[in-house]
Coordinates of N, CA and C in Angstrom, one line a residue:
X1 N -23.4 -5.1 23.6 CA -22.3 -5.3 22.7 C -21.1 -4.4 23.1
X2 N -19.9 -4.9 23.1 CA -18.8 -4.1 23.5 C -18.4 -3.1 22.4
X3 N -18.2 -1.9 22.8 CA -17.9 -0.8 21.8 C -16.4 -0.9 21.5
X4 N -16.2 -0.8 20.2 CA -14.8 -0.9 19.7 C -14.1 0.4 20.0
X5 N -12.8 0.3 20.4 CA -12.0 1.5 20.7 C -11.4 2.1 19.5
X6 N -11.5 3.4 19.3 CA -11.0 4.0 18.1 C -9.5 4.1 18.2
X7 N -8.8 3.6 17.2 CA -7.4 3.6 17.2 C -6.8 5.0 16.9
X8 N -5.6 5.2 17.5 CA -5.0 6.5 17.4 C -3.6 6.4 16.8
X9 N -3.3 7.2 15.8 CA -2.0 7.1 15.1 C -1.4 8.5 15.1
X10 N 0.0 8.5 15.0 CA 0.7 9.8 14.8 C 1.5 9.6 13.5
X11 N 1.3 10.6 12.6 CA 2.0 10.6 11.3 C 3.0 11.7 11.4
X12 N 4.3 11.4 11.2 CA 5.3 12.4 11.3 C 5.9 12.6 9.9
X13 N 5.7 13.8 9.4 CA 6.2 14.1 8.0 C 5.0 14.0 7.1
X14 N 4.7 15.2 6.5 CA 3.5 15.2 5.6 C 3.8 15.6 4.2
X15 N 4.8 14.8 3.6 CA 5.0 14.9 2.2 C 3.8 14.2 1.5
X16 N 4.0 13.8 0.3 CA 2.9 13.1 -0.5 C 2.6 11.8 0.2
X17 N 3.6 11.0 0.6 CA 3.3 9.7 1.2 C 2.7 9.9 2.6
X18 N 3.3 10.7 3.4 CA 2.7 10.9 4.8 C 1.3 11.4 4.8
X19 N 1.1 12.4 4.0 CA -0.3 13.1 4.0 C -1.3 12.1 3.5
X20 N -1.0 11.3 2.5 CA -1.9 10.3 2.0 C -2.2 9.2 3.1
X21 N -1.2 8.8 3.8 CA -1.4 7.8 4.9 C -2.3 8.4 6.0
X22 N -2.0 9.6 6.4 CA -2.8 10.3 7.4 C -4.3 10.4 7.0
X23 N -4.5 10.9 5.8 CA -5.9 11.1 5.3 C -6.6 9.7 5.3
X24 N -5.9 8.7 4.8 CA -6.6 7.4 4.7 C -6.9 6.8 6.0
X25 N -6.0 6.9 7.0 CA -6.2 6.4 8.3 C -7.4 7.1 8.9
X26 N -7.5 8.4 8.8 CA -8.7 9.1 9.3 C -10.0 8.7 8.6
X27 N -9.9 8.5 7.3 CA -11.0 8.0 6.5 C -11.5 6.6 7.0
X28 N -10.5 5.8 7.4 CA -10.8 4.5 7.9 C -11.3 4.4 9.4
X29 N -11.5 5.6 9.9 CA -12.1 5.6 11.3 C -11.1 5.8 12.4
X30 N -9.9 6.0 12.1 CA -8.9 6.2 13.1 C -8.7 7.7 13.5
X31 N -8.2 8.0 14.7 CA -7.9 9.3 15.0 C -6.4 9.6 14.7
X32 N -6.1 10.7 14.1 CA -4.8 10.9 13.6 C -4.2 12.3 14.0
X33 N -3.0 12.2 14.6 CA -2.3 13.4 14.9 C -1.2 13.5 13.8
X34 N -1.3 14.6 13.0 CA -0.4 14.7 11.9 C 0.6 15.9 12.2
X35 N 1.9 15.7 12.1 CA 2.8 16.7 12.4 C 3.9 16.9 11.3
X36 N 4.3 18.1 11.1 CA 5.3 18.5 10.1 C 5.9 19.9 10.5
X37 N 7.1 20.2 10.1 CA 7.6 21.5 10.4 C 7.2 22.5 9.4
X38 N 6.6 22.1 8.3 CA 6.2 23.0 7.3 C 4.7 23.5 7.5
X39 N 4.5 24.8 7.8 CA 3.2 25.3 8.1 C 2.2 25.1 6.9
X40 N 2.7 25.2 5.7 CA 1.8 25.1 4.6 C 1.2 23.7 4.5
X41 N 2.0 22.7 4.8 CA 1.5 21.3 4.8 C 0.5 21.1 5.9
X42 N 0.7 21.7 7.0 CA -0.2 21.6 8.2 C -1.6 22.2 7.7
X43 N -1.5 23.4 7.1 CA -2.7 24.0 6.6 C -3.5 23.2 5.6
X44 N -2.7 22.5 4.8 CA -3.4 21.7 3.7 C -4.1 20.4 4.3
X45 N -3.6 19.9 5.4 CA -4.2 18.6 5.9 C -5.1 18.8 7.1
X46 N -5.1 20.0 7.7 CA -5.8 20.3 8.9 C -7.3 19.8 8.9
X47 N -7.9 20.0 7.8 CA -9.4 19.6 7.7 C -9.6 18.2 7.5
X48 N -8.5 17.4 7.3 CA -8.7 16.0 7.0 C -8.3 15.0 8.2
X49 N -7.7 15.6 9.3 CA -7.3 14.7 10.4 C -7.8 15.3 11.7
X50 N -7.7 14.5 12.7 CA -8.2 14.9 14.1 C -7.5 16.2 14.6
X51 N -6.1 16.1 14.4 CA -5.3 17.3 14.8 C -4.1 17.4 14.0
X52 N -3.7 18.6 13.6 CA -2.5 18.8 12.8 C -1.7 19.9 13.6
X53 N -0.4 19.6 13.7 CA 0.5 20.5 14.5 C 1.8 20.7 13.7
X54 N 2.2 22.0 13.8 CA 3.5 22.4 13.2 C 4.6 22.1 14.2
X55 N 5.4 21.0 14.0 CA 6.4 20.6 15.0 C 7.7 20.2 14.2
X56 N 8.8 20.6 14.8 CA 10.1 20.2 14.2 C 10.6 19.1 15.2
X57 N 10.7 17.9 14.6 CA 11.1 16.7 15.5 C 12.5 16.8 16.0
X58 N 13.3 17.7 15.5 CA 14.6 17.9 16.0 C 14.6 18.7 17.3
X59 N 13.5 19.3 17.6 CA 13.3 20.0 18.9 C 12.9 19.1 20.0
X60 N 13.8 18.6 20.8 CA 13.5 17.6 21.8 C 12.4 18.1 22.8
X61 N 12.5 19.4 23.2 CA 11.5 19.9 24.1 C 10.1 19.8 23.6
X62 N 9.9 20.1 22.4 CA 8.6 20.0 21.8 C 8.1 18.6 21.7
X63 N 9.0 17.7 21.4 CA 8.7 16.3 21.3 C 8.2 15.8 22.7
X64 N 8.9 16.2 23.7 CA 8.5 15.8 25.1 C 7.1 16.2 25.4
X65 N 6.6 17.4 24.8 CA 5.3 17.8 25.1 C 4.3 16.9 24.4
X66 N 4.7 16.2 23.4 CA 3.8 15.3 22.7 C 3.7 14.0 23.4
X67 N 4.6 13.7 24.4 CA 4.6 12.5 25.1 C 3.4 12.3 26.0
X68 N 3.2 11.0 26.4 CA 2.0 10.8 27.3 C 0.8 10.3 26.6
X69 N 0.7 10.4 25.3 CA -0.4 9.9 24.5 C -0.2 8.5 24.2
X70 N -1.2 7.7 24.2 CA -1.1 6.3 24.0 C -1.5 6.0 22.5
X71 N -0.5 6.2 21.6 CA -0.8 6.0 20.2 C -0.7 4.5 19.9
X72 N -1.5 4.0 19.1 CA -1.5 2.6 18.6 C -0.3 2.4 17.6
X73 N 0.0 3.4 16.9 CA 1.1 3.3 15.9 C 1.6 4.6 15.5
X74 N 2.8 4.6 15.0 CA 3.5 5.8 14.4 C 4.0 5.5 13.0
X75 N 3.7 6.5 12.1 CA 4.2 6.4 10.8 C 5.2 7.6 10.6
X76 N 6.5 7.2 10.4 CA 7.5 8.3 10.2 C 7.8 8.4 8.7
X77 N 7.4 9.6 8.2 CA 7.5 9.8 6.7 C 8.3 11.1 6.5
X78 N 9.5 11.2 7.0 CA 10.3 12.4 6.8 C 11.1 12.3 5.6
X79 N 11.4 13.5 5.0 CA 12.1 13.5 3.7 C 13.5 12.8 3.8
X80 N 14.5 13.3 3.2 CA 15.8 12.7 3.1 C 16.6 12.9 4.3
X81 N 16.0 13.6 5.4 CA 16.8 13.9 6.6 C 16.8 12.6 7.5
X82 N 18.0 12.0 7.4 CA 18.2 10.7 8.2 C 18.1 11.0 9.7
X83 N 18.8 12.1 10.1 CA 18.8 12.4 11.6 C 17.4 12.7 12.1
X84 N 16.6 13.4 11.3 CA 15.2 13.6 11.8 C 14.4 12.3 11.9
X85 N 14.6 11.4 11.0 CA 13.9 10.1 11.0 C 14.4 9.3 12.2
X86 N 15.7 9.4 12.5 CA 16.2 8.6 13.7 C 15.7 9.2 15.0
X87 N 15.7 10.5 15.1 CA 15.1 11.2 16.3 C 13.7 10.8 16.5
X88 N 12.9 10.9 15.4 CA 11.5 10.5 15.5 C 11.3 9.1 15.9
X89 N 12.1 8.2 15.4 CA 12.0 6.8 15.7 C 12.4 6.5 17.2
X90 N 13.4 7.2 17.7 CA 13.8 7.0 19.1 C 12.7 7.5 20.0
X91 N 12.2 8.7 19.6 CA 11.1 9.2 20.5 C 9.9 8.2 20.5
X92 N 9.5 7.7 19.4 CA 8.4 6.7 19.3 C 8.7 5.5 20.2
X93 N 9.9 5.0 20.1 CA 10.3 3.9 21.0 C 10.2 4.2 22.4
X94 N 10.7 5.4 22.8 CA 10.7 5.8 24.2 C 9.2 6.0 24.7
X95 N 8.3 6.3 23.8 CA 6.9 6.5 24.2 C 6.2 5.1 24.3
X96 N 6.9 4.1 23.9 CA 6.3 2.7 24.0 C 5.2 2.5 23.0
X97 N 5.3 3.2 21.8 CA 4.3 3.0 20.8 C 4.5 1.6 20.2
X98 N 3.3 0.9 20.1 CA 3.4 -0.5 19.8 C 3.9 -0.8 18.3
X99 N 3.5 0.0 17.4 CA 3.8 -0.3 16.0 C 4.4 1.0 15.4
X100 N 5.7 0.8 14.9 CA 6.4 2.0 14.3 C 6.8 1.6 12.9
X101 N 6.3 2.4 12.0 CA 6.6 2.2 10.5 C 7.3 3.4 10.0
X102 N 8.4 3.2 9.3 CA 9.1 4.4 8.8 C 9.4 4.2 7.3
X103 N 9.4 5.4 6.6 CA 9.8 5.4 5.2 C 11.3 5.6 5.1
X104 N 11.9 4.8 4.2 CA 13.4 5.0 3.9 C 13.6 5.1 2.4
X105 N 14.7 5.7 2.1 CA 15.0 6.0 0.7 C 16.0 4.9 0.2
X106 N 16.8 4.3 1.0 CA 17.8 3.3 0.6 C 18.0 2.3 1.7
X107 N 18.7 1.2 1.4 CA 18.9 0.1 2.3 C 19.6 0.5 3.6
X108 N 20.6 1.4 3.4 CA 21.4 1.9 4.6 C 20.5 2.6 5.6
X109 N 19.6 3.5 5.1 CA 18.7 4.2 6.0 C 17.7 3.2 6.6
X110 N 17.3 2.2 5.8 CA 16.4 1.2 6.4 C 17.0 0.4 7.5
X111 N 18.3 0.0 7.3 CA 19.0 -0.8 8.3 C 19.2 0.0 9.6
X112 N 19.5 1.3 9.5 CA 19.7 2.1 10.7 C 18.4 2.2 11.4
X113 N 17.3 2.5 10.7 CA 16.0 2.6 11.4 C 15.6 1.2 12.0
X114 N 15.9 0.1 11.4 CA 15.6 -1.2 11.9 C 16.4 -1.4 13.2
X115 N 17.7 -1.0 13.2 CA 18.5 -1.2 14.4 C 17.9 -0.4 15.6
X116 N 17.3 0.7 15.3 CA 16.8 1.5 16.4 C 15.5 0.9 17.0
X117 N 14.9 0.0 16.2 CA 13.7 -0.7 16.7 C 12.4 -0.4 15.9
X118 N 12.6 0.2 14.7 CA 11.4 0.4 13.8 C 10.9 -1.0 13.4
X119 N 9.6 -1.2 13.5 CA 9.0 -2.5 13.2 C 8.9 -2.8 11.7
X120 N 8.7 -1.8 10.9 CA 8.5 -2.0 9.5 C 9.1 -0.9 8.7
X121 N 9.8 -1.2 7.6 CA 10.4 -0.2 6.8 C 9.7 -0.3 5.4
X122 N 9.3 0.9 4.9 CA 8.7 0.9 3.6 C 9.6 1.8 2.6
X123 N 9.6 1.4 1.4 CA 10.3 2.1 0.4 C 9.4 2.5 -0.8
X124 N 8.6 3.6 -0.6 CA 7.6 4.0 -1.6 C 8.1 4.2 -3.0
X125 N 9.3 4.9 -3.1 CA 9.8 5.1 -4.5 C 10.2 3.8 -5.1
X126 N 10.9 3.0 -4.4 CA 11.3 1.7 -4.9 C 10.1 0.8 -5.3
X127 N 9.1 0.8 -4.4 CA 7.9 -0.1 -4.7 C 7.1 0.4 -5.9
X128 N 7.0 1.8 -6.0 CA 6.3 2.3 -7.2 C 7.1 2.0 -8.5
X129 N 8.4 2.1 -8.4 CA 9.3 1.7 -9.6 C 9.1 0.3 -10.0
X130 N 9.1 -0.6 -9.0 CA 8.9 -2.0 -9.3 C 7.5 -2.2 -9.9
X131 N 6.5 -1.6 -9.3 CA 5.1 -1.7 -9.8 C 5.0 -1.2 -11.2
X132 N 5.6 -0.1 -11.6 CA 5.5 0.5 -12.9 C 6.2 -0.5 -13.9
X133 N 7.4 -0.9 -13.5 CA 8.2 -1.8 -14.4 C 7.4 -3.1 -14.7
X134 N 6.8 -3.7 -13.6 CA 6.0 -4.9 -13.8 C 4.9 -4.7 -14.8
X135 N 4.2 -3.5 -14.7 CA 3.1 -3.3 -15.6 C 3.5 -3.1 -17.0
X136 N 4.7 -2.4 -17.2 CA 5.2 -2.2 -18.5 C 5.7 -3.6 -19.1
X137 N 6.3 -4.4 -18.3 CA 6.8 -5.7 -18.8 C 5.7 -6.7 -19.1
X138 N 4.6 -6.5 -18.3 CA 3.5 -7.5 -18.4 C 2.4 -7.0 -19.5
X139 N 2.9 -6.2 -20.4 CA 2.1 -5.8 -21.6 C 0.6 -5.4 -21.2
X140 N -0.3 -6.4 -21.3 CA -1.7 -6.0 -21.1 C -2.2 -6.3 -19.7
X141 N -1.3 -6.5 -18.8 CA -1.8 -6.6 -17.4 C -2.0 -5.1 -16.9
X142 N -3.3 -4.8 -16.6 CA -3.6 -3.5 -16.3 C -3.0 -3.0 -14.9
X143 N -2.8 -4.0 -14.0 CA -2.3 -3.7 -12.7 C -1.7 -4.9 -12.1
X144 N -0.5 -4.8 -11.5 CA 0.1 -5.9 -10.8 C 0.6 -5.5 -9.5
X145 N 0.4 -6.3 -8.5 CA 0.8 -6.1 -7.1 C 1.7 -7.3 -6.7
X146 N 3.0 -7.0 -6.5 CA 3.9 -8.0 -6.1 C 3.8 -8.4 -4.7
X147 N 3.5 -9.7 -4.4 CA 3.3 -10.2 -3.0 C 4.7 -10.6 -2.5
X148 N 5.4 -11.4 -3.3 CA 6.8 -11.8 -2.9 C 7.6 -11.7 -4.2
X149 N 8.9 -12.1 -4.1 CA 9.7 -12.0 -5.3 C 9.3 -13.0 -6.4
X150 N 8.4 -14.0 -6.0 CA 7.9 -15.0 -6.9 C 6.5 -14.8 -7.3
X151 N 5.6 -14.3 -6.4 CA 4.2 -14.3 -6.7 C 3.6 -12.9 -6.7
X152 N 2.6 -12.7 -7.6 CA 1.9 -11.4 -7.7 C 0.4 -11.7 -7.9
X153 N -0.3 -10.6 -7.6 CA -1.7 -10.5 -8.0 C -1.8 -9.6 -9.2
X154 N -2.5 -10.0 -10.2 CA -2.5 -9.1 -11.4 C -3.9 -9.1 -12.1
X155 N -4.2 -7.9 -12.6 CA -5.4 -7.8 -13.4 C -5.1 -8.0 -14.9
X156 N -5.9 -8.8 -15.5 CA -5.7 -9.0 -17.0 C -7.0 -9.0 -17.7
X157 N -7.1 -8.2 -18.8 CA -8.3 -8.1 -19.6 C -8.6 -9.4 -20.3
X158 N -9.8 -9.8 -20.3 CA -10.2 -11.1 -21.0 C -10.2 -11.0 -22.5
X159 N -10.1 -12.1 -23.2 CA -10.2 -12.1 -24.6 C -11.6 -12.1 -25.1
X160 N -11.9 -11.5 -26.3 CA -13.2 -11.5 -26.8 C -13.8 -12.9 -27.0
X161 N -12.9 -13.9 -27.3 CA -13.3 -15.2 -27.6 C -13.8 -15.9 -26.3
X162 N -13.5 -15.3 -25.2 CA -14.0 -15.9 -23.9 C -15.4 -15.6 -23.5
X163 N -16.0 -14.5 -24.2 CA -17.3 -14.0 -23.8 C -18.3 -15.2 -23.9
X164 N -19.1 -15.3 -22.8 CA -20.1 -16.3 -22.7 C -19.7 -17.6 -22.1
X165 N -18.4 -17.8 -22.1 CA -17.8 -19.1 -21.5 C -17.6 -19.0 -20.0
X166 N -17.9 -20.1 -19.3 CA -17.7 -20.1 -17.9 C -16.2 -20.4 -17.5
X167 N -15.9 -20.1 -16.2 CA -14.5 -20.4 -15.8 C -14.2 -21.8 -15.9
X168 N -15.2 -22.7 -15.7 CA -15.0 -24.1 -15.8 C -14.6 -24.5 -17.2
X169 N -15.3 -23.9 -18.2 CA -15.0 -24.1 -19.6 C -13.6 -23.6 -20.0
X170 N -13.3 -22.4 -19.5 CA -12.0 -21.8 -19.9 C -10.8 -22.5 -19.3
X171 N -11.0 -23.2 -18.2 CA -9.9 -24.0 -17.5 C -8.6 -23.2 -17.3
X172 N -8.8 -22.0 -16.8 CA -7.6 -21.1 -16.6 C -6.5 -21.7 -15.7
X173 N -6.9 -22.4 -14.6 CA -5.9 -23.0 -13.7 C -5.2 -24.1 -14.4
X174 N -5.9 -25.0 -15.1 CA -5.3 -26.1 -15.8 C -4.4 -25.7 -16.9
X175 N -4.8 -24.7 -17.7 CA -4.0 -24.2 -18.9 C -2.8 -23.3 -18.5
X176 N -3.0 -22.5 -17.5 CA -2.0 -21.4 -17.2 C -1.4 -21.5 -15.9
X177 N -2.0 -22.3 -15.0 CA -1.4 -22.5 -13.6 C -1.5 -21.3 -12.7
X178 N -2.6 -20.5 -12.9 CA -2.9 -19.4 -12.1 C -4.4 -19.5 -11.6
X179 N -4.7 -18.8 -10.5 CA -6.0 -18.9 -10.0 C -6.8 -17.6 -10.2
X180 N -8.0 -17.6 -10.6 CA -8.9 -16.5 -10.8 C -9.5 -16.2 -9.4
X181 N -9.0 -15.2 -8.7 CA -9.6 -15.0 -7.4 C -10.7 -14.0 -7.3
X182 N -10.9 -13.2 -8.5 CA -12.0 -12.3 -8.5 C -12.2 -11.9 -10.0
X183 N -13.4 -11.3 -10.3 CA -13.7 -10.7 -11.6 C -14.1 -9.3 -11.4
X184 N -13.5 -8.4 -12.1 CA -14.0 -7.0 -12.1 C -14.9 -6.8 -13.3
X185 N -16.1 -6.4 -13.0 CA -17.1 -6.2 -14.0 C -17.8 -4.9 -13.8
X186 N -17.5 -3.9 -14.7 CA -18.0 -2.6 -14.5 C -17.4 -2.0 -13.2
X187 N -18.3 -1.6 -12.4 CA -17.9 -1.1 -11.0 C -18.0 -2.1 -9.9
X188 N -18.4 -3.4 -10.3 CA -18.5 -4.4 -9.3 C -17.3 -5.4 -9.3
X189 N -17.2 -6.0 -8.1 CA -16.1 -7.0 -7.9 C -16.7 -8.3 -7.4
X190 N -16.5 -9.3 -8.2 CA -17.0 -10.6 -7.9 C -15.9 -11.4 -7.3
X191 N -15.9 -11.6 -6.0 CA -14.8 -12.3 -5.3 C -15.1 -13.8 -5.2
X192 N -14.0 -14.6 -5.5 CA -14.1 -16.0 -5.5 C -15.3 -16.5 -6.4
X193 N -15.2 -16.1 -7.7 CA -16.4 -16.4 -8.6 C -16.6 -17.9 -8.8
X194 N -17.9 -18.3 -8.9 CA -18.2 -19.7 -9.0 C -17.7 -20.2 -10.4
X195 N -17.5 -21.5 -10.5 CA -17.0 -22.1 -11.7 C -17.9 -22.0 -12.9
X196 N -19.2 -21.8 -12.6 CA -20.2 -21.7 -13.7 C -20.5 -20.2 -14.1
X197 N -19.7 -19.3 -13.5 CA -19.9 -17.9 -13.8 C -19.5 -17.6 -15.3
X198 N -20.4 -17.1 -16.1 CA -20.0 -16.8 -17.5 C -19.2 -15.6 -17.6
X199 N -18.3 -15.6 -18.5 CA -17.5 -14.4 -18.8 C -18.2 -13.4 -19.7
X200 N -18.2 -12.1 -19.3 CA -18.8 -11.1 -20.1 C -17.8 -10.2 -20.8
X201 N -18.2 -9.5 -21.8 CA -17.3 -8.7 -22.6 C -16.8 -7.6 -21.6
X202 N -15.5 -7.3 -21.8 CA -14.8 -6.3 -21.0 C -14.6 -6.7 -19.5
X203 N -14.8 -8.0 -19.2 CA -14.4 -8.4 -17.8 C -12.9 -8.3 -17.6
X204 N -12.5 -8.2 -16.4 CA -11.1 -8.2 -16.0 C -10.9 -9.2 -15.0
X205 N -10.1 -10.2 -15.2 CA -9.8 -11.3 -14.3 C -8.7 -10.8 -13.3
X206 N -8.9 -11.1 -12.0 CA -7.8 -10.8 -11.0 C -7.2 -12.2 -10.8
X207 N -5.9 -12.3 -11.2 CA -5.2 -13.5 -11.1 C -4.1 -13.6 -10.0
X208 N -3.9 -14.7 -9.4 CA -2.9 -15.0 -8.5 C -2.0 -16.1 -9.0
X209 N -0.7 -15.8 -9.1 CA 0.2 -16.8 -9.7 C 1.7 -16.4 -9.7
X210 N 2.5 -17.2 -10.2 CA 3.9 -16.9 -10.3 C 4.2 -15.7 -11.3
X211 N 5.1 -14.9 -10.9 CA 5.4 -13.7 -11.8 C 5.8 -14.2 -13.2
X212 N 6.6 -15.2 -13.3 CA 7.0 -15.7 -14.6 C 5.8 -16.2 -15.4
X213 N 4.8 -16.8 -14.8 CA 3.6 -17.3 -15.4 C 2.7 -16.2 -15.9
X214 N 2.6 -15.2 -15.0 CA 1.7 -14.0 -15.3 C 2.3 -13.3 -16.5
X215 N 3.6 -13.2 -16.6 CA 4.2 -12.5 -17.8 C 4.0 -13.3 -19.1
X216 N 4.0 -14.6 -19.0 CA 3.7 -15.4 -20.2 C 2.3 -15.2 -20.6
X217 N 1.4 -15.2 -19.6 CA 0.0 -15.0 -20.0 C -0.2 -13.6 -20.6
X218 N 0.4 -12.6 -20.1 CA 0.3 -11.3 -20.7 C 0.8 -11.2 -22.1
X219 N 1.9 -11.9 -22.4 CA 2.5 -11.9 -23.7 C 1.6 -12.7 -24.7
X220 N 1.0 -13.8 -24.2 CA 0.2 -14.6 -25.0 C -1.1 -13.9 -25.3
X221 N -1.7 -13.2 -24.3 CA -2.9 -12.5 -24.6 C -2.7 -11.3 -25.5
X222 N -1.5 -10.7 -25.4 CA -1.2 -9.5 -26.2 C -1.1 -10.0 -27.7
X223 N -0.4 -11.1 -27.9 CA -0.3 -11.6 -29.3 C -1.6 -12.0 -29.9
X224 N -2.5 -12.5 -29.1 CA -3.8 -13.0 -29.6 C -4.7 -11.8 -30.0
X225 N -4.4 -10.6 -29.4 CA -5.2 -9.4 -29.7 C -4.7 -8.7 -31.0
X226 N -3.5 -9.1 -31.5 CA -3.0 -8.4 -32.6 C -3.7 -8.9 -33.9

C-alpha cells in the first residue's frame, strides 16, 4: 500500500485565529511551521506544532532563509498590518506555494490580497458576527452555519410532542421544506437517519434548508414551547 505523504503548512501570524489554525492542522496530522514576531506567542505554541520560529515578515533577509521548503499551503493571519500581510503573500507566491489563504479585516484589504494572488480570503470577525446574529435571530436554533446567502445548516431542538415518532411520521420535509441530515443524540451523531428512526427526548435535528425557512421553523418551535 502506498504511504500517504504528510502535508506541510506554514502559518504566519499567531493571534487567536492563526494559533488555532496551526494547532488544528497539527492535530489533523499535518506538519506545521508557525511563525510570528512575538516571542511570547512562539513560546505558547511551540509544544503544539512541528516548529515555531520568531520571525518578522518585514525582514526580507529572514524570509529568504525560509525559502526552499515545499509547503502545501500557507495561512497568513497577521493583525491589522496590511503591509506585513502583503509582504507575506508576495513571499508565499514567489515560493510557489500551491494554496494561500489570508485573513482580512475589510473588503479593501481582501481585494488587495486577492490581486496579489491569494487563493482564499477569510473574514473571521465578520463570519463570527454573522454566526452570532443568526443564532440570536433564529431563537431556539442552537447553532447555525451559513453555507450561502440563502442556505444554512442549523441545529434545532425537537419538541416534546415529537418523542417516539419517526421521521416518516413527522414529515419534516413535507411540512417545513427542510431536510434532516443528522440527529444529535447525547454524544452520538446519527448521519442520514433512516425514515423509521424514532425521535427521543432531547434529540437535536441537524437541518439543511433556506435561511428564511429555518427562521420560520425557529419562531414556530419557540412559540410552541411557551
